[in-house]
Amino acid sequence: MRFEGTQDYVATEDLRVAVNAAIALERPLLVKGEPGTGKTVLAIEVAKALGAPLIEWHIKSTTKAAQGLYEYDAVSRLRDGQMGDERAKDVSNYIKKGKLWEAFTAKERPILLIDEIDKADIEFPNDLLQELDRMEFYVYETDETIKAKQRPIVIITSNNEKELPDAFLRRCFFHFIKFPDEQTMNEIIEVHYPGIKKKLVSEALTTFYSMREVPGMKKKPSTSELLDWLKLLMNEDIDLETLKEQNPDKLTPPLHGALLKNEQDVALFERLAFLSRRENTPRRGPSG
């Protein structure tokens, strides 16, 4: 099983190498990078390219590792037992399978996405170590061991919001998705908007990369936000001259709401625009 990218996803050579290395080693692939660089989409495209089923586990701050195995609803069983429901006699009726259980028992070798693992408690990764290593876990309520029929391809994403434990990192193959350079970004744009005007893209990319270099930004615009911005520029038929007249280092570009996602960054660009106007305003000489 080898991943070579898809027609909908531009995978750089180093990313393809990382995916295939993780598959060969049968280790989880830990993918880090800025938000909006395609980490989650990678798992979707790997599944598509390999013709494998995709099981997605999106992590929240309240997610516990045990939920990936199973959850036992003791309260419902007690209530049903008090009501005389026959279902209460079988404990398996009250066990909800988690995403790891689904992956371990899938008929075909699946892609298991554990998305944004750094959102969870710091102990979350450590609590999954044994299950990901041994590819099995024990269900106390039914006295059974769930073993993986085949080892799933595990892709784990992180936005680097918190450090992951060393013991967990040792068990993963790591890859950091670098922010795309202009050539790669052009390829990505062409995939999403075939035949888009080259001059518009060139001018938009100049503005976009200049914005990312402005010091003091709280959140730099990402690839996905650039794609949204280009779509708006096309929909609103923004002409090239309007885009050109903006100085990306000092002025807020048209439809900037697609690129700037918090009030601090909007205020930063408005302040820069104000300073630019003040610098460019001709000064009056002394009267008389």
mmCIF file of C-alpha atoms in Angstrom:
data_model
loop_
_atom_site.group_PDB
_atom_site.id
_atom_site.type_symbol
_atom_site.label_atom_id
_atom_site.label_comp_id
_atom_site.label_asym_id
_atom_site.label_seq_id
_atom_site.Cartn_x
_atom_site.Cartn_y
_atom_site.Cartn_z
ATOM 1 C CA MET A 1 0.000 0.000 0.000
ATOM 2 C CA ARG A 2 1.619 3.233 -1.161
ATOM 3 C CA PHE A 3 0.353 6.789 -1.117
ATOM 4 C CA GLU A 4 1.254 8.923 -4.134
ATOM 5 C CA GLY A 5 -1.236 11.767 -3.620
ATOM 6 C CA THR A 6 -4.550 12.267 -5.402
ATOM 7 C CA GLN A 7 -5.886 14.576 -8.079
ATOM 8 C CA ASP A 8 -7.604 16.604 -5.336
ATOM 9 C CA TYR A 9 -4.658 16.855 -2.940
ATOM 10 C CA VAL A 10 -1.164 18.175 -3.672
ATOM 11 C CA ALA A 11 1.190 16.058 -1.561
ATOM 12 C CA THR A 12 4.831 17.150 -1.496
ATOM 13 C CA GLU A 13 7.558 14.520 -1.849
ATOM 14 C CA ASP A 14 8.508 14.644 1.845
ATOM 15 C CA LEU A 15 4.867 14.177 2.871
ATOM 16 C CA ARG A 16 4.458 11.156 0.585
ATOM 17 C CA VAL A 17 7.635 9.668 2.050
ATOM 18 C CA ALA A 18 6.337 10.199 5.595
ATOM 19 C CA VAL A 19 2.963 8.556 4.895
ATOM 20 C CA ASN A 20 4.542 5.528 3.240
ATOM 21 C CA ALA A 21 7.196 5.200 5.968
ATOM 22 C CA ALA A 22 4.504 5.144 8.658
ATOM 23 C CA ILE A 23 2.575 2.489 6.719
ATOM 24 C CA ALA A 24 5.716 0.346 6.278
ATOM 25 C CA LEU A 25 6.705 0.672 9.949
ATOM 26 C CA GLU A 26 3.091 0.136 11.093
ATOM 27 C CA ARG A 27 3.419 3.112 13.395
ATOM 28 C CA PRO A 28 1.003 6.031 13.855
ATOM 29 C CA LEU A 29 1.819 9.015 11.638
ATOM 30 C CA LEU A 30 1.864 12.164 13.772
ATOM 31 C CA VAL A 31 1.283 15.206 11.558
ATOM 32 C CA LYS A 32 1.856 18.730 12.842
ATOM 33 C CA GLY A 33 1.619 22.077 11.097
ATOM 34 C CA GLU A 34 -0.203 25.382 11.097
ATOM 35 C CA PRO A 35 -4.011 25.218 11.161
ATOM 36 C CA GLY A 36 -5.348 25.157 7.621
ATOM 37 C CA THR A 37 -2.380 23.322 6.046
ATOM 38 C CA GLY A 38 -4.403 20.219 5.187
ATOM 39 C CA LYS A 39 -3.581 17.853 8.056
ATOM 40 C CA THR A 40 -7.118 16.513 8.465
ATOM 41 C CA VAL A 41 -7.694 16.402 4.717
ATOM 42 C CA LEU A 42 -4.547 14.267 4.409
ATOM 43 C CA ALA A 43 -6.239 11.337 6.156
ATOM 44 C CA ILE A 44 -9.281 11.671 3.907
ATOM 45 C CA GLU A 45 -7.104 11.672 0.780
ATOM 46 C CA VAL A 46 -4.932 8.754 1.968
ATOM 47 C CA ALA A 47 -8.119 6.729 2.485
ATOM 48 C CA LYS A 48 -9.324 7.733 -0.970
ATOM 49 C CA ALA A 49 -5.996 6.905 -2.628
ATOM 50 C CA LEU A 50 -5.694 3.501 -0.959
ATOM 51 C CA GLY A 51 -9.382 2.648 -1.317
ATOM 52 C CA ALA A 52 -9.586 2.150 2.448
ATOM 53 C CA PRO A 53 -12.476 2.946 4.806
ATOM 54 C CA LEU A 54 -11.972 6.069 6.924
ATOM 55 C CA ILE A 55 -12.808 6.197 10.630
ATOM 56 C CA GLU A 56 -12.635 9.712 12.077
ATOM 57 C CA TRP A 57 -12.208 10.506 15.770
ATOM 58 C CA HIS A 58 -12.319 14.272 16.301
ATOM 59 C CA ILE A 59 -10.898 15.140 19.707
ATOM 60 C CA LYS A 60 -12.369 17.784 22.009
ATOM 61 C CA SER A 61 -11.101 19.202 25.300
ATOM 62 C CA THR A 62 -13.489 16.884 27.167
ATOM 63 C CA THR A 63 -12.614 13.705 25.228
ATOM 64 C CA LYS A 64 -11.223 10.815 27.269
ATOM 65 C CA ALA A 65 -9.068 8.039 25.834
ATOM 66 C CA ALA A 66 -11.461 5.375 27.132
ATOM 67 C CA GLN A 67 -14.160 6.748 24.831
ATOM 68 C CA GLY A 68 -12.087 5.549 21.899
ATOM 69 C CA LEU A 69 -12.410 2.005 23.225
ATOM 70 C CA TYR A 70 -16.002 1.862 24.459
ATOM 71 C CA GLU A 71 -18.497 3.448 26.845
ATOM 72 C CA TYR A 72 -20.708 1.512 29.243
ATOM 73 C CA ASP A 73 -24.099 3.070 30.033
ATOM 74 C CA ALA A 74 -24.724 1.659 33.515
ATOM 75 C CA VAL A 75 -27.431 4.226 34.285
ATOM 76 C CA SER A 76 -29.618 3.154 31.354
ATOM 77 C CA ARG A 77 -29.177 -0.508 32.258
ATOM 78 C CA LEU A 78 -30.196 0.130 35.855
ATOM 79 C CA ARG A 79 -33.242 2.095 34.748
ATOM 80 C CA ASP A 80 -34.293 -0.564 32.255
ATOM 81 C CA GLY A 81 -33.775 -3.272 34.881
ATOM 82 C CA GLN A 82 -36.054 -1.458 37.297
ATOM 83 C CA MET A 83 -38.672 -1.249 34.527
ATOM 84 C CA GLY A 84 -38.409 -4.972 33.856
ATOM 85 C CA ASP A 85 -36.936 -4.560 30.360
ATOM 86 C CA GLU A 86 -35.460 -7.844 29.064
ATOM 87 C CA ARG A 87 -32.599 -5.937 27.429
ATOM 88 C CA ALA A 88 -31.138 -5.248 30.864
ATOM 89 C CA LYS A 89 -30.154 -8.918 31.209
ATOM 90 C CA ASP A 90 -27.525 -8.560 28.488
ATOM 91 C CA VAL A 91 -24.798 -6.080 29.386
ATOM 92 C CA SER A 92 -23.642 -5.851 25.758
ATOM 93 C CA ASN A 93 -26.814 -3.897 24.962
ATOM 94 C CA TYR A 94 -25.380 -1.007 26.955
ATOM 95 C CA ILE A 95 -21.895 -0.870 25.508
ATOM 96 C CA LYS A 96 -21.215 1.718 22.840
ATOM 97 C CA LYS A 97 -18.251 0.896 20.626
ATOM 98 C CA GLY A 98 -15.583 3.566 20.287
ATOM 99 C CA LYS A 99 -13.544 4.522 17.229
ATOM 100 C CA LEU A 100 -10.646 2.198 18.097
ATOM 101 C CA TRP A 101 -13.080 -0.702 18.492
ATOM 102 C CA GLU A 102 -14.515 0.140 15.055
ATOM 103 C CA ALA A 103 -11.018 0.280 13.548
ATOM 104 C CA PHE A 104 -9.870 -2.969 15.191
ATOM 105 C CA THR A 105 -12.894 -4.921 13.963
ATOM 106 C CA ALA A 106 -13.237 -3.378 10.484
ATOM 107 C CA LYS A 107 -13.504 -5.920 7.657
ATOM 108 C CA GLU A 108 -10.963 -3.995 5.547
ATOM 109 C CA ARG A 109 -7.799 -2.323 6.811
ATOM 110 C CA PRO A 110 -9.023 1.176 7.675
ATOM 111 C CA ILE A 111 -7.475 4.621 8.043
ATOM 112 C CA LEU A 112 -8.025 5.792 11.631
ATOM 113 C CA LEU A 113 -7.841 9.574 11.999
ATOM 114 C CA ILE A 114 -7.280 10.885 15.527
ATOM 115 C CA ASP A 115 -7.788 14.572 14.826
ATOM 116 C CA GLU A 116 -6.317 17.394 16.949
ATOM 117 C CA ILE A 117 -5.004 15.174 19.738
ATOM 118 C CA ASP A 118 -3.483 18.199 21.469
ATOM 119 C CA LYS A 119 -6.950 19.506 22.363
ATOM 120 C CA ALA A 120 -7.391 16.767 24.969
ATOM 121 C CA ASP A 121 -5.941 16.461 28.451
ATOM 122 C CA ILE A 122 -2.164 15.918 28.613
ATOM 123 C CA GLU A 123 -2.716 12.327 29.807
ATOM 124 C CA PHE A 124 -4.839 11.445 26.765
ATOM 125 C CA PRO A 125 -1.942 10.317 24.510
ATOM 126 C CA ASN A 126 -0.361 8.213 27.284
ATOM 127 C CA ASP A 127 -3.699 6.537 27.972
ATOM 128 C CA LEU A 128 -3.727 5.250 24.383
ATOM 129 C CA LEU A 129 -0.153 3.937 24.325
ATOM 130 C CA GLN A 130 -0.881 0.317 25.233
ATOM 131 C CA GLU A 131 -3.860 -0.020 22.898
ATOM 132 C CA LEU A 132 -1.996 1.467 19.939
ATOM 133 C CA ASP A 133 1.053 -0.706 20.675
ATOM 134 C CA ARG A 134 -0.670 -4.025 21.258
ATOM 135 C CA MET A 135 -3.659 -3.378 19.015
ATOM 136 C CA GLU A 136 -5.985 -4.893 21.586
ATOM 137 C CA PHE A 137 -7.919 -3.967 24.717
ATOM 138 C CA TYR A 138 -9.984 -5.692 27.379
ATOM 139 C CA VAL A 139 -13.712 -5.107 27.981
ATOM 140 C CA TYR A 140 -14.348 -5.708 31.666
ATOM 141 C CA GLU A 141 -18.135 -5.722 31.474
ATOM 142 C CA THR A 142 -18.286 -8.566 28.939
ATOM 143 C CA ASP A 143 -14.992 -10.278 29.874
ATOM 144 C CA GLU A 144 -13.665 -10.203 26.297
ATOM 145 C CA THR A 145 -10.543 -8.974 24.555
ATOM 146 C CA ILE A 146 -10.960 -7.001 21.348
ATOM 147 C CA LYS A 147 -8.019 -7.654 19.032
ATOM 148 C CA ALA A 148 -7.333 -5.888 15.748
ATOM 149 C CA LYS A 149 -8.061 -8.071 12.717
ATOM 150 C CA GLN A 150 -5.418 -6.039 10.907
ATOM 151 C CA ARG A 151 -3.421 -3.076 12.110
ATOM 152 C CA PRO A 152 -5.178 0.131 10.995
ATOM 153 C CA ILE A 153 -3.212 2.951 9.398
ATOM 154 C CA VAL A 154 -3.320 5.583 12.146
ATOM 155 C CA ILE A 155 -2.953 9.275 11.297
ATOM 156 C CA ILE A 156 -2.815 11.667 14.246
ATOM 157 C CA THR A 157 -2.961 15.448 13.810
ATOM 158 C CA SER A 158 -1.808 18.159 16.192
ATOM 159 C CA ASN A 159 -1.861 21.966 16.026
ATOM 160 C CA ASN A 160 0.956 22.131 18.583
ATOM 161 C CA GLU A 161 -1.276 23.711 21.233
ATOM 162 C CA LYS A 162 0.493 21.646 23.892
ATOM 163 C CA GLU A 163 3.508 19.367 24.074
ATOM 164 C CA LEU A 164 2.891 15.646 23.643
ATOM 165 C CA PRO A 165 4.562 13.134 26.009
ATOM 166 C CA ASP A 166 7.945 11.699 24.959
ATOM 167 C CA ALA A 167 6.728 8.111 25.394
ATOM 168 C CA PHE A 168 3.962 8.799 22.903
ATOM 169 C CA LEU A 169 6.256 10.576 20.440
ATOM 170 C CA ARG A 170 8.685 7.620 20.431
ATOM 171 C CA ARG A 171 5.943 5.377 19.091
ATOM 172 C CA CYS A 172 5.027 7.664 16.183
ATOM 173 C CA PHE A 173 6.535 8.559 12.830
ATOM 174 C CA PHE A 174 6.614 12.343 12.844
ATOM 175 C CA HIS A 175 6.080 14.802 9.999
ATOM 176 C CA PHE A 176 5.731 18.576 10.093
ATOM 177 C CA ILE A 177 3.805 20.019 7.136
ATOM 178 C CA LYS A 178 5.702 23.133 6.144
ATOM 179 C CA PHE A 179 3.683 26.065 4.940
ATOM 180 C CA PRO A 180 3.525 25.786 1.132
ATOM 181 C CA ASP A 181 5.908 27.902 -0.931
ATOM 182 C CA GLU A 182 4.512 29.862 -3.881
ATOM 183 C CA GLN A 183 5.099 27.082 -6.401
ATOM 184 C CA THR A 184 3.295 24.495 -4.286
ATOM 185 C CA MET A 185 0.549 27.001 -3.505
ATOM 186 C CA ASN A 186 0.035 27.597 -7.221
ATOM 187 C CA GLU A 187 -0.430 23.841 -7.689
ATOM 188 C CA ILE A 188 -2.946 23.735 -4.835
ATOM 189 C CA ILE A 189 -4.891 26.659 -6.309
ATOM 190 C CA GLU A 190 -4.951 25.023 -9.744
ATOM 191 C CA VAL A 191 -6.426 21.847 -8.194
ATOM 192 C CA HIS A 192 -9.235 23.825 -6.565
ATOM 193 C CA TYR A 193 -9.797 26.400 -9.317
ATOM 194 C CA PRO A 194 -8.700 24.962 -12.663
ATOM 195 C CA GLY A 195 -8.095 27.623 -15.275
ATOM 196 C CA ILE A 196 -8.098 30.538 -12.815
ATOM 197 C CA LYS A 197 -6.490 33.726 -14.195
ATOM 198 C CA LYS A 198 -2.748 33.536 -13.612
ATOM 199 C CA LYS A 199 -2.331 37.297 -13.141
ATOM 200 C CA LEU A 200 -5.024 37.357 -10.453
ATOM 201 C CA VAL A 201 -3.351 34.459 -8.642
ATOM 202 C CA SER A 202 0.073 36.084 -8.902
ATOM 203 C CA GLU A 203 -1.151 39.378 -7.455
ATOM 204 C CA ALA A 204 -3.214 37.654 -4.774
ATOM 205 C CA LEU A 205 -0.240 35.520 -3.695
ATOM 206 C CA THR A 206 1.978 38.604 -3.455
ATOM 207 C CA THR A 207 -0.573 40.183 -1.123
ATOM 208 C CA PHE A 208 -1.132 36.955 0.806
ATOM 209 C CA TYR A 209 2.532 36.165 1.527
ATOM 210 C CA SER A 210 3.250 39.813 2.374
ATOM 211 C CA MET A 211 0.407 39.735 4.920
ATOM 212 C CA ARG A 212 1.890 36.619 6.528
ATOM 213 C CA GLU A 213 5.177 38.480 6.995
ATOM 214 C CA VAL A 214 3.634 41.419 8.856
ATOM 215 C CA PRO A 215 5.070 41.320 12.404
ATOM 216 C CA GLY A 216 2.665 41.140 15.312
ATOM 217 C CA MET A 217 -0.101 39.110 13.656
ATOM 218 C CA LYS A 218 -1.995 36.896 16.081
ATOM 219 C CA LYS A 219 -3.140 34.464 13.374
ATOM 220 C CA LYS A 220 -1.477 34.339 9.999
ATOM 221 C CA PRO A 221 -3.849 33.555 7.105
ATOM 222 C CA SER A 222 -3.733 29.893 6.071
ATOM 223 C CA THR A 223 -4.041 27.932 2.834
ATOM 224 C CA SER A 224 -7.745 27.282 3.320
ATOM 225 C CA GLU A 225 -8.347 30.992 3.946
ATOM 226 C CA LEU A 226 -6.414 31.912 0.799
ATOM 227 C CA LEU A 227 -8.671 29.580 -1.207
ATOM 228 C CA ASP A 228 -11.751 31.220 0.313
ATOM 229 C CA TRP A 229 -10.359 34.662 -0.507
ATOM 230 C CA LEU A 230 -9.661 33.729 -4.128
ATOM 231 C CA LYS A 231 -13.199 32.395 -4.476
ATOM 232 C CA LEU A 232 -14.565 35.715 -3.208
ATOM 233 C CA LEU A 233 -12.290 37.720 -5.513
ATOM 234 C CA MET A 234 -13.666 35.745 -8.462
ATOM 235 C CA ASN A 235 -17.288 35.926 -7.291
ATOM 236 C CA GLU A 236 -17.091 39.679 -6.708
ATOM 237 C CA ASP A 237 -15.130 40.136 -9.941
ATOM 238 C CA ILE A 238 -12.444 42.178 -8.196
ATOM 239 C CA ASP A 239 -10.264 43.583 -10.984
ATOM 240 C CA LEU A 240 -6.502 43.303 -11.022
ATOM 241 C CA GLU A 241 -5.964 47.039 -10.608
ATOM 242 C CA THR A 242 -7.965 47.096 -7.378
ATOM 243 C CA LEU A 243 -5.775 44.318 -6.029
ATOM 244 C CA LYS A 244 -2.578 45.960 -7.265
ATOM 245 C CA GLU A 245 -3.275 49.314 -5.656
ATOM 246 C CA GLN A 246 -3.228 47.753 -2.213
ATOM 247 C CA ASN A 247 0.124 47.821 -0.451
ATOM 248 C CA PRO A 248 -0.010 44.492 1.416
ATOM 249 C CA ASP A 249 2.533 45.595 3.992
ATOM 250 C CA LYS A 250 0.454 48.582 5.026
ATOM 251 C CA LEU A 251 -3.097 48.440 3.739
ATOM 252 C CA THR A 252 -5.988 46.063 4.326
ATOM 253 C CA PRO A 253 -6.742 44.113 1.110
ATOM 254 C CA PRO A 254 -10.262 43.901 -0.358
ATOM 255 C CA LEU A 255 -12.553 41.283 1.247
ATOM 256 C CA HIS A 256 -10.009 40.891 4.023
ATOM 257 C CA GLY A 257 -12.579 39.145 6.243
ATOM 258 C CA ALA A 258 -11.649 35.900 4.502
ATOM 259 C CA LEU A 259 -8.018 36.302 5.617
ATOM 260 C CA LEU A 260 -8.122 38.136 8.953
ATOM 261 C CA LYS A 261 -10.031 36.204 11.586
ATOM 262 C CA ASN A 262 -9.783 38.259 14.760
ATOM 263 C CA GLU A 263 -10.202 41.876 15.764
ATOM 264 C CA GLN A 264 -6.560 42.277 16.853
ATOM 265 C CA ASP A 265 -5.251 41.555 13.352
ATOM 266 C CA VAL A 266 -7.890 43.756 11.711
ATOM 267 C CA ALA A 267 -6.906 46.574 14.096
ATOM 268 C CA LEU A 268 -3.228 45.959 13.285
ATOM 269 C CA PHE A 269 -3.803 46.401 9.540
ATOM 270 C CA GLU A 270 -6.055 49.424 10.084
ATOM 271 C CA ARG A 271 -3.325 51.006 12.209
ATOM 272 C CA LEU A 272 -0.732 50.305 9.511
ATOM 273 C CA ALA A 273 -3.067 51.805 6.901
ATOM 274 C CA PHE A 274 -3.478 54.929 9.059
ATOM 275 C CA LEU A 275 0.292 55.307 9.480
ATOM 276 C CA SER A 276 0.773 54.824 5.733
ATOM 277 C CA ARG A 277 -1.765 57.549 4.914
ATOM 278 C CA ARG A 278 -0.156 59.912 7.406
ATOM 279 C CA GLU A 279 3.307 59.297 5.948
ATOM 280 C CA ASN A 280 2.039 59.870 2.408
ATOM 281 C CA THR A 281 0.099 63.055 3.211
ATOM 282 C CA PRO A 282 2.025 66.113 1.906
ATOM 283 C CA ARG A 283 3.134 68.368 4.719
ATOM 284 C CA ARG A 284 2.311 72.059 4.486
ATOM 285 C CA GLY A 285 5.188 74.472 4.729
ATOM 286 C CA PRO A 286 5.141 77.445 7.113
ATOM 287 C CA SER A 287 2.597 80.076 6.077
ATOM 288 C CA GLY A 288 3.548 83.580 5.085
#
